[in-house]
GROMACS .gro file of C-alpha atoms in nm:
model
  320
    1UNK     CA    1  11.891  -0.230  15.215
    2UNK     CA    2  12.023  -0.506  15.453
    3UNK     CA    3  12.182  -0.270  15.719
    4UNK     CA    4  11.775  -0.096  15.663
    5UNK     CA    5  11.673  -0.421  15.754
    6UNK     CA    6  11.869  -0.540  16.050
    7UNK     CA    7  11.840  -0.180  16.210
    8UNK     CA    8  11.446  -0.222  16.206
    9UNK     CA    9  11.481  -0.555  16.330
   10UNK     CA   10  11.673  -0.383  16.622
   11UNK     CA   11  11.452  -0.175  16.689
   12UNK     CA   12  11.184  -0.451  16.733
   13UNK     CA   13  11.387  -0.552  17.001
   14UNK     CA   14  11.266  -0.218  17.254
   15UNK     CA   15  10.925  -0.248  17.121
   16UNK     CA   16  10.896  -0.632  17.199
   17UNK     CA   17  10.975  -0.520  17.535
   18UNK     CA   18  10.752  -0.258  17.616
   19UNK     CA   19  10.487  -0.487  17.474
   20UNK     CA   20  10.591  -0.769  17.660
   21UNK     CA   21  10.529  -0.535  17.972
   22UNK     CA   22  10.187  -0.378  17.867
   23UNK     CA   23  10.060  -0.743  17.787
   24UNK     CA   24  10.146  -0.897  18.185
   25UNK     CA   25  10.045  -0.573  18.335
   26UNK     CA   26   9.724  -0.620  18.159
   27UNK     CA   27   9.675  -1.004  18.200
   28UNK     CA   28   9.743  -0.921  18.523
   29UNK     CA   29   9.477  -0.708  18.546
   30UNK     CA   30   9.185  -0.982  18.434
   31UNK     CA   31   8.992  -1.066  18.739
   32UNK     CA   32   9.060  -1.416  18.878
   33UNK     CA   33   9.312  -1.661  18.783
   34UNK     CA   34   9.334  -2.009  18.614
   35UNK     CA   35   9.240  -2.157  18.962
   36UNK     CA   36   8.921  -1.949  18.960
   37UNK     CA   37   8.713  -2.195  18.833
   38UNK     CA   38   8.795  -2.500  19.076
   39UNK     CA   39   8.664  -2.333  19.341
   40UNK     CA   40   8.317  -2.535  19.405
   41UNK     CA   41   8.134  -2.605  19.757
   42UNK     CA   42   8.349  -2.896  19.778
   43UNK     CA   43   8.669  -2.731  19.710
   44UNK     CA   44   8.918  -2.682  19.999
   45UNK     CA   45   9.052  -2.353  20.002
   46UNK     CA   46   9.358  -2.466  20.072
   47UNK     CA   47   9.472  -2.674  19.818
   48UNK     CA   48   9.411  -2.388  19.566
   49UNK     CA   49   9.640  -2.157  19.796
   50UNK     CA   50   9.867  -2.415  19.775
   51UNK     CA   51   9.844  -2.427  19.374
   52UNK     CA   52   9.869  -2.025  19.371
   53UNK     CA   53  10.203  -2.034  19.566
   54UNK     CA   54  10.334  -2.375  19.362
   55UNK     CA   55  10.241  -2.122  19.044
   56UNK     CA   56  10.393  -1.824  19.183
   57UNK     CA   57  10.080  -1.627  19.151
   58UNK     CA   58  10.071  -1.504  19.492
   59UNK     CA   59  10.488  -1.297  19.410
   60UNK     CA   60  10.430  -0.966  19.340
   61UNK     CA   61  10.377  -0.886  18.965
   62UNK     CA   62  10.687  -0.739  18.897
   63UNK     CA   63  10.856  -1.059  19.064
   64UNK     CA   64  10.643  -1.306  18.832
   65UNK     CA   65  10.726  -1.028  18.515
   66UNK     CA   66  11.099  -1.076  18.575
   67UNK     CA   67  11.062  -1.444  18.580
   68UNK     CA   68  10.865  -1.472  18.311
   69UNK     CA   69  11.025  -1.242  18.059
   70UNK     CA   70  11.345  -1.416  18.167
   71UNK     CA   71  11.195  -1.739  18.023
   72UNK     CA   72  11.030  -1.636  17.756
   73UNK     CA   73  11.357  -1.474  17.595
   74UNK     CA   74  11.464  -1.815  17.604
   75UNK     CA   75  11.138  -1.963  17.450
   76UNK     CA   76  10.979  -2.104  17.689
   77UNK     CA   77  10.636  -1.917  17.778
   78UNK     CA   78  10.571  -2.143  18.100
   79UNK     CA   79  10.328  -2.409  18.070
   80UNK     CA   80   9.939  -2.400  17.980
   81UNK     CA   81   9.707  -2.428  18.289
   82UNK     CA   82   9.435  -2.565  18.093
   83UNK     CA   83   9.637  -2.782  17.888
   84UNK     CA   84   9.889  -2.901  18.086
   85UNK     CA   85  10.148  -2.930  17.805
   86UNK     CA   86  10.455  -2.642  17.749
   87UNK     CA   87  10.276  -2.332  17.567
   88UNK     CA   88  10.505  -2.329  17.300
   89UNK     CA   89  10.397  -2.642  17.186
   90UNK     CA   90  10.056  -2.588  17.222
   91UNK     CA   91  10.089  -2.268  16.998
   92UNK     CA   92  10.302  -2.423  16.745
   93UNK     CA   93  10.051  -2.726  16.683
   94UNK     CA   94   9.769  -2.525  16.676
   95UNK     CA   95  10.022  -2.214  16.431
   96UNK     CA   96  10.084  -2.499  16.183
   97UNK     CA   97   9.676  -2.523  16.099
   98UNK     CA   98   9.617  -2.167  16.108
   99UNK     CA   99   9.953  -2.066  15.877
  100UNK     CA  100   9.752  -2.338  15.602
  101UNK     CA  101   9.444  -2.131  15.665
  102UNK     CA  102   9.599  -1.793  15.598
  103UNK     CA  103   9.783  -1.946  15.301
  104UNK     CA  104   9.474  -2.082  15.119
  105UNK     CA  105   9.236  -1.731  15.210
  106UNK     CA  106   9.576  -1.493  15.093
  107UNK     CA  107   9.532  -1.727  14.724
  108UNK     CA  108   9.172  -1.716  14.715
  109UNK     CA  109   9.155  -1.345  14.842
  110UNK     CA  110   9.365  -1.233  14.554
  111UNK     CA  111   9.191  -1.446  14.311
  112UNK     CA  112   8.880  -1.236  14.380
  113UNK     CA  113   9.017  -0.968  14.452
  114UNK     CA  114   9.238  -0.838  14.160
  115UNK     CA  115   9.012  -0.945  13.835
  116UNK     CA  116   8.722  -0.785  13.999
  117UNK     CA  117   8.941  -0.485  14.107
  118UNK     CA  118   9.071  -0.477  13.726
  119UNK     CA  119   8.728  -0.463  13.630
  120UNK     CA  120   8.592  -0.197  13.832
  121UNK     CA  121   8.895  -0.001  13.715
  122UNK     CA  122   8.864  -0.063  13.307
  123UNK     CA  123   8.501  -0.017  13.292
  124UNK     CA  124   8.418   0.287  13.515
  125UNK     CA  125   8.054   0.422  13.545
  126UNK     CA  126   7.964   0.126  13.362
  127UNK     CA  127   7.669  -0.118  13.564
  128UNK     CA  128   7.942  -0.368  13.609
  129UNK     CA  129   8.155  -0.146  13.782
  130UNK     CA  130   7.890  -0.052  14.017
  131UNK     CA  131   7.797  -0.411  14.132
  132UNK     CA  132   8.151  -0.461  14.214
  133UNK     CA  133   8.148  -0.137  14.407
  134UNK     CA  134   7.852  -0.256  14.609
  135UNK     CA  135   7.939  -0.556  14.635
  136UNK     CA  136   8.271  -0.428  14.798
  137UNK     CA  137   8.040  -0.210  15.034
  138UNK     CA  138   7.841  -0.517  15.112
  139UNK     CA  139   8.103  -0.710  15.208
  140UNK     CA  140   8.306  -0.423  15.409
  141UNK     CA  141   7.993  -0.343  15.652
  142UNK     CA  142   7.904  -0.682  15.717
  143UNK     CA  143   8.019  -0.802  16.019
  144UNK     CA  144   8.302  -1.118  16.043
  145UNK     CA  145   8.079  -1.342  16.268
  146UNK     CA  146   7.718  -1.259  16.063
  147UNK     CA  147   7.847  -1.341  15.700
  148UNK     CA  148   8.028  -1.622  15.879
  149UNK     CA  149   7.718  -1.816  16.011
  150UNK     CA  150   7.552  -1.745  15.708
  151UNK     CA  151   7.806  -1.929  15.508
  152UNK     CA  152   7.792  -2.145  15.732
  153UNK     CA  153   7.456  -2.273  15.777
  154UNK     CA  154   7.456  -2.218  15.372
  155UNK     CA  155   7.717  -2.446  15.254
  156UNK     CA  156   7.764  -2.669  15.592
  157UNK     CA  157   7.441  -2.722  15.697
  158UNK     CA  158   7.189  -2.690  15.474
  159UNK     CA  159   7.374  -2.800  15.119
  160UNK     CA  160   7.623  -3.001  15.316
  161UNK     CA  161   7.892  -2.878  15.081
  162UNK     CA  162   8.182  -2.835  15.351
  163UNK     CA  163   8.256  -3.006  15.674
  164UNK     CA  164   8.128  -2.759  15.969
  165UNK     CA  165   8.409  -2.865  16.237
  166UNK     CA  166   8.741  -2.951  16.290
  167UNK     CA  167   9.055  -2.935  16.049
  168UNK     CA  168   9.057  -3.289  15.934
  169UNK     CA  169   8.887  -3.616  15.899
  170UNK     CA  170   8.999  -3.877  16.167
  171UNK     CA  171   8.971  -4.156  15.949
  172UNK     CA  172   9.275  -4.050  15.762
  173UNK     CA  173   9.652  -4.130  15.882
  174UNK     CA  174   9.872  -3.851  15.869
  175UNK     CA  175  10.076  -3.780  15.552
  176UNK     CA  176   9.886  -3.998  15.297
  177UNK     CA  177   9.700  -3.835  14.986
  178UNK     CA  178   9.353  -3.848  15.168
  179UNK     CA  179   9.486  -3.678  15.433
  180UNK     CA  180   9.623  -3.364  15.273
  181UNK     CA  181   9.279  -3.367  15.123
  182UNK     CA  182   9.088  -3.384  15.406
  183UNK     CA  183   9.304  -3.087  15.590
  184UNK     CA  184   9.194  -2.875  15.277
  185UNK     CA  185   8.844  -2.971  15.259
  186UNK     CA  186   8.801  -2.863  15.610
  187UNK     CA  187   8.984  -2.515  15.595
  188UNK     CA  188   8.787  -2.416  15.275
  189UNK     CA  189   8.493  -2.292  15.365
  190UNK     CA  190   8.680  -2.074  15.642
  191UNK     CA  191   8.929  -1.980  15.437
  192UNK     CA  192   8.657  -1.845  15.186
  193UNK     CA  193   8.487  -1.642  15.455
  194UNK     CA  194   8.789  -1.526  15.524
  195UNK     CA  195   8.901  -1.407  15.141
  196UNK     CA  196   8.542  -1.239  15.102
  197UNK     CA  197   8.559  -1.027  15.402
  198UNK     CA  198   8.900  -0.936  15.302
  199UNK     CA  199   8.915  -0.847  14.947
  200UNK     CA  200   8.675  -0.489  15.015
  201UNK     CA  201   9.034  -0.304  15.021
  202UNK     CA  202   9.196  -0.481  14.746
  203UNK     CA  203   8.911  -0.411  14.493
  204UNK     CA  204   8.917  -0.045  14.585
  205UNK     CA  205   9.264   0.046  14.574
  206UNK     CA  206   9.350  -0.190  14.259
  207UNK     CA  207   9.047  -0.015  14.115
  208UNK     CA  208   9.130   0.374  14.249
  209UNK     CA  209   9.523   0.300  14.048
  210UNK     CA  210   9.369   0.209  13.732
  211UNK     CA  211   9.127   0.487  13.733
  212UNK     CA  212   9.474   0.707  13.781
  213UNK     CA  213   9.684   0.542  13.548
  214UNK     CA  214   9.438   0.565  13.284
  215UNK     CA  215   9.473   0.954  13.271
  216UNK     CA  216   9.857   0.901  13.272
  217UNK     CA  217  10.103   1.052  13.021
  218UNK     CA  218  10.283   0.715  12.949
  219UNK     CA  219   9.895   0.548  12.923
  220UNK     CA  220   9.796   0.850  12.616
  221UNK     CA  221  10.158   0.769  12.488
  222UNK     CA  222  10.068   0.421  12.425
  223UNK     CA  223   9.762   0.444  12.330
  224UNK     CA  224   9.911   0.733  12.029
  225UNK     CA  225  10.114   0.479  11.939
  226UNK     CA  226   9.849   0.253  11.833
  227UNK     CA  227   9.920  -0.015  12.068
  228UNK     CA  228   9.643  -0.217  12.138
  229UNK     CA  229   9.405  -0.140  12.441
  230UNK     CA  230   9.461  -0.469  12.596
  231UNK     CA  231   9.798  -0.454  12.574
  232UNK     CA  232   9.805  -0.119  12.743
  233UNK     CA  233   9.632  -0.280  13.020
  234UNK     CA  234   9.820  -0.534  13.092
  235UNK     CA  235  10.214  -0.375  13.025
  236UNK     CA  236  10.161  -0.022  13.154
  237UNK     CA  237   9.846   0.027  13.364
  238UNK     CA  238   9.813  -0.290  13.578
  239UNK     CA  239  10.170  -0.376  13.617
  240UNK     CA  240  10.186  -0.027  13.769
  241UNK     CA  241   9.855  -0.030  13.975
  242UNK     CA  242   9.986  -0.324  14.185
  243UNK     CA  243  10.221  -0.149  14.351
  244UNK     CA  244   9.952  -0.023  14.624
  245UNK     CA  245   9.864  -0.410  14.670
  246UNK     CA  246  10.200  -0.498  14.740
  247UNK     CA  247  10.257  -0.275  14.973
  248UNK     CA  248   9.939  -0.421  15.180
  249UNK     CA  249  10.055  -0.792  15.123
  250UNK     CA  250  10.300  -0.786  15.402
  251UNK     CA  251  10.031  -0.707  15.666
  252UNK     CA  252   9.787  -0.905  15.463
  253UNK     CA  253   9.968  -1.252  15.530
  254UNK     CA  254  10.085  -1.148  15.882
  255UNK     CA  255   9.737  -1.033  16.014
  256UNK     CA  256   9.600  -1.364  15.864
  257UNK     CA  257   9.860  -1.599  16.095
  258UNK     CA  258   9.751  -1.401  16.345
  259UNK     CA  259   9.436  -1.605  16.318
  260UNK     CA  260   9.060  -1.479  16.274
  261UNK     CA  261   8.905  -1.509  16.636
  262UNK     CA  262   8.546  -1.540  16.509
  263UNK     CA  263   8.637  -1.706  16.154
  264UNK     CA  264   8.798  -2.005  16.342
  265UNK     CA  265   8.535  -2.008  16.650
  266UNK     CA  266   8.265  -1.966  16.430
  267UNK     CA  267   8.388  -2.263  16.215
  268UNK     CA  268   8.524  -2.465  16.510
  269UNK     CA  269   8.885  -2.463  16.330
  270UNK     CA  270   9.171  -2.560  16.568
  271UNK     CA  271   9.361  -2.272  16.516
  272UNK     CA  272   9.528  -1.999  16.712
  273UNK     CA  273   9.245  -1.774  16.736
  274UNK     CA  274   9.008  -2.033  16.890
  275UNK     CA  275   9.266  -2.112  17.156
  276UNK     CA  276   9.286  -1.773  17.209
  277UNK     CA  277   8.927  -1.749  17.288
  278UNK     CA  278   8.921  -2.075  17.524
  279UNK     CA  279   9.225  -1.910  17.700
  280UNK     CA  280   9.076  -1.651  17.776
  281UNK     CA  281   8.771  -1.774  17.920
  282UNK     CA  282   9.024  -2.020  18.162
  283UNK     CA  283   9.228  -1.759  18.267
  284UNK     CA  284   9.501  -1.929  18.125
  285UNK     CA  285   9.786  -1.647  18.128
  286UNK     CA  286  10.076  -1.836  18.017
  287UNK     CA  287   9.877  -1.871  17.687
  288UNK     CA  288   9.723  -1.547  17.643
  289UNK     CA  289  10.080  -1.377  17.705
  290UNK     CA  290  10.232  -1.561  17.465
  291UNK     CA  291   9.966  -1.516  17.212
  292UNK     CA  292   9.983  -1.177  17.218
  293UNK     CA  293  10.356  -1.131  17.198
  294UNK     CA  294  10.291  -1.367  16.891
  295UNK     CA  295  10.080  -1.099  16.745
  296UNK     CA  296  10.243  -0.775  16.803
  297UNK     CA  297  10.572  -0.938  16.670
  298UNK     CA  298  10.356  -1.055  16.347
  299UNK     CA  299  10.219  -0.726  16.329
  300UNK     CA  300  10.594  -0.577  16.335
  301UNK     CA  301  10.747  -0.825  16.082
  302UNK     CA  302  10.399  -0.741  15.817
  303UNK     CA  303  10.533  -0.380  15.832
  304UNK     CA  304  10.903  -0.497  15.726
  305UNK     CA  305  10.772  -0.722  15.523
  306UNK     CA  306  10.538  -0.467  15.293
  307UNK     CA  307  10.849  -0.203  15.284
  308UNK     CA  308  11.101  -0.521  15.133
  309UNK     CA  309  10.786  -0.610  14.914
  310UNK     CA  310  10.757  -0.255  14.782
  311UNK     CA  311  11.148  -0.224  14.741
  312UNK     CA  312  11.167  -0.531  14.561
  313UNK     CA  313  10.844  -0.466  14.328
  314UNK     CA  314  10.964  -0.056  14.252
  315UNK     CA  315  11.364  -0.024  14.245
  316UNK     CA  316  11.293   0.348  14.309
  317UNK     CA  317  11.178   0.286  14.652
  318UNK     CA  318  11.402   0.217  14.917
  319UNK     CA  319  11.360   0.117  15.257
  320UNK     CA  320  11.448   0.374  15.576
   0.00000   0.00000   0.00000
C-alpha cells in the first residue's frame, strides 16, 4: 500500500502543475487588476503605472507565471495587495478557523446523519422512514445561502441563541478557558448549517446499505440462528453498511477545509472562504491563486484519503 501511496502522491505532482497553469491563465483573465480600484478623479495615472511595473503586472503573463510558480514551489505565494502581509500567512491564520469549523460540522454532520440514516434503513415504508426521506429531500434542494439566513435570523437574531459575527469574543485573551469557549460558541451555528446541508447523502446511502444488507445471506443466517434482531443490526448489517460512508469521509473533511463560501459570508466567519470572496472582489491575485491551488490540492489529498480510509476499514480492498 505505501509504494500505492507515494506513486499517487507523484502523480499529484503533474496535476498541481497543470492546475497551477489553468488557475494564472484564468486570474489573468479577470478584468482589471488590484490597482483598479484606486483609480478616482484625483488619481494620477502615473503613480498606478508606476505600481503596475513595481508589481510586475505590466511582464507578459508567461514572464509573471514563471516567476510566480518559481516562488510558490518554495512557499511563498507573493504578498496580498489588499492586505499587505505575505499570503501565506494570511491563509494560514484565516485556515486555522476554518479547519475548527470543518472539524465541529464533520462531528455534528455524522451525529445526524448516521442514526437517522440507521433509521430510515431498519424501518422501511414505515411513516418514520418517510419523514427522514423528506426531510433529506428538503434539505438537498434547499439552497446553502437560503437555509443559511434562515438559521440565521432564527437563532441569531430573533432568539439570540448564537453570536451572528465573527469567530470569537474580544473580551477574551487567547488560550484561557473562556476563550476556547467563545471560538466554539461562534462557529456553532455555522457549523450546524453546515452539518444539515450536508448530511442529505449520508442518510441515503447509510440507508440504501441497510436496505441491501437486510436481504443478505449472512443477515437470514443470523437471524436462523436466533440471534437477536438488535444484535444483527449492530454486528452484521451496520458494521457493513458503513463502508459506503467511509469511502465519502475523505472528501467529506477535505471539501469542508476548503471552506463554505456562502456558509462563512453569510455568517461573517473569518475563514478561508470569506477571504476568498473579498479577494475576489479586490482583484487581489496573489490570494485568489493561492487559494485555489489550496483547493485543488485538498480536493486531490480527499481522494487518497477515502481510498486509505476504505483500505483500512475493508482488508479486501486495496488501493491502485
Amino acid at each position: 500500500m505505501w509504494k500505492t501511496i507515494v506513486r499517487r502522491v507523484l502523480i499529484m505532482i503533474p496535476q498541481l502543475f497543470v492546475l497551477s497553469l489553468l488557475i494564472f491563465i484564468m486570474a489573468k483573465a479577470m478584468p482589471g487588476d488590484p490597482f483598479t480600484g484606486m483609480i478616482t478623479p484625483d488619481t494620477d495615472p502615473a503613480r498606478i503605472e508606476e505600481l503596475r511595473e513595481k508589481a510586475g503586472l505590466n511582464d507578459p503573463w508567461y514572464v509573471q507565471y514563471v516567476n510566480w510558480i518559481g516562488n510558490a514551489a518554495q512557499g511563498d505565494f507573493g504578498k496580498s495587495y489588499t492586505y499587505k502581509i505575505q499570503v501565506s500567512t494570511l491563509i494560514g491564520e484565516r485556515a486555522l478557523n476554518t479547519f475548527w469549523l470543518s472539524l465541529v460540522s464533520v462531528i455534528l454532520l455524522y451525529l445526524i446523519a448516521i442514526p437517522l440514516g440507521v433509521l430510515a434503513g431498519r424501518y422501511q415504508d414505515t411513516f418514520l422512514e418517510k419523514t427522514i426521506v423528506l426531510y433529506s429531500f428538503v434539505t438537498y434542494a434547499i439552497p446553502t445561502f437560503v437555509l443559511a439566513l434562515i438559521f440565521l435570523y432564527i437563532f441569531g437574531y430573533q432568539l439570540h441563541w448564537f453570536p451572528t459575527v465573527g469567530s470569537v469574543d474580544i473580551k477574551y485573551d487567547a488560550g484561557t478557558s473562556g476563550y476556547l469557549w467563545s471560538k466554539l460558541y461562534h462557529m456553532l451555528l455555522p457549523a450546524i448549517t453546515t452539518a444539515v446541508l450536508g448530511t442529505t447523502g449520508v442518510i441515503q446511502y447509510l440507508r440504501s446499505e441497510i436496505i441491501d444488507a437486510k436481504s443478505m445471506d449472512y443477515v437470514r443466517t443470523a437471524r436462523s440462528k436466533g440471534i437477536p434482531v438488535r444484535k444483527v443490526y449492530s454486528r452484521h448489517i451496520f458494521r457493513n453498511s458503513l463502508l459506503p460512508i467511509a469511502a465519502f469521509l475523505g472528501f467529506t473533511i477535505t471539501g469542508l477545509l476548503g471552506g463554505s463560501i456562502f456558509i462563512e459570508t453569510i455568517f461573517g466567519y473569518p475563514g478561508m472562504g470569506q477571504l476568498f470572496i473579498s479577494s475576489l472582489s479586490s482583484r487581489d491575485y496573489s490570494v485568489i491563486t493561492a487559494l485555489v491551488m489550496l483547493y485543488g490540492f485538498l480536493a486531490l489529498l480527499g481522494s487518497l484519503l477515502s481510498d486509505i480510509i476504505m483500505s483500512i476499514v475493508d482488508p479486501r480492498i486495496r488501493i491502485e
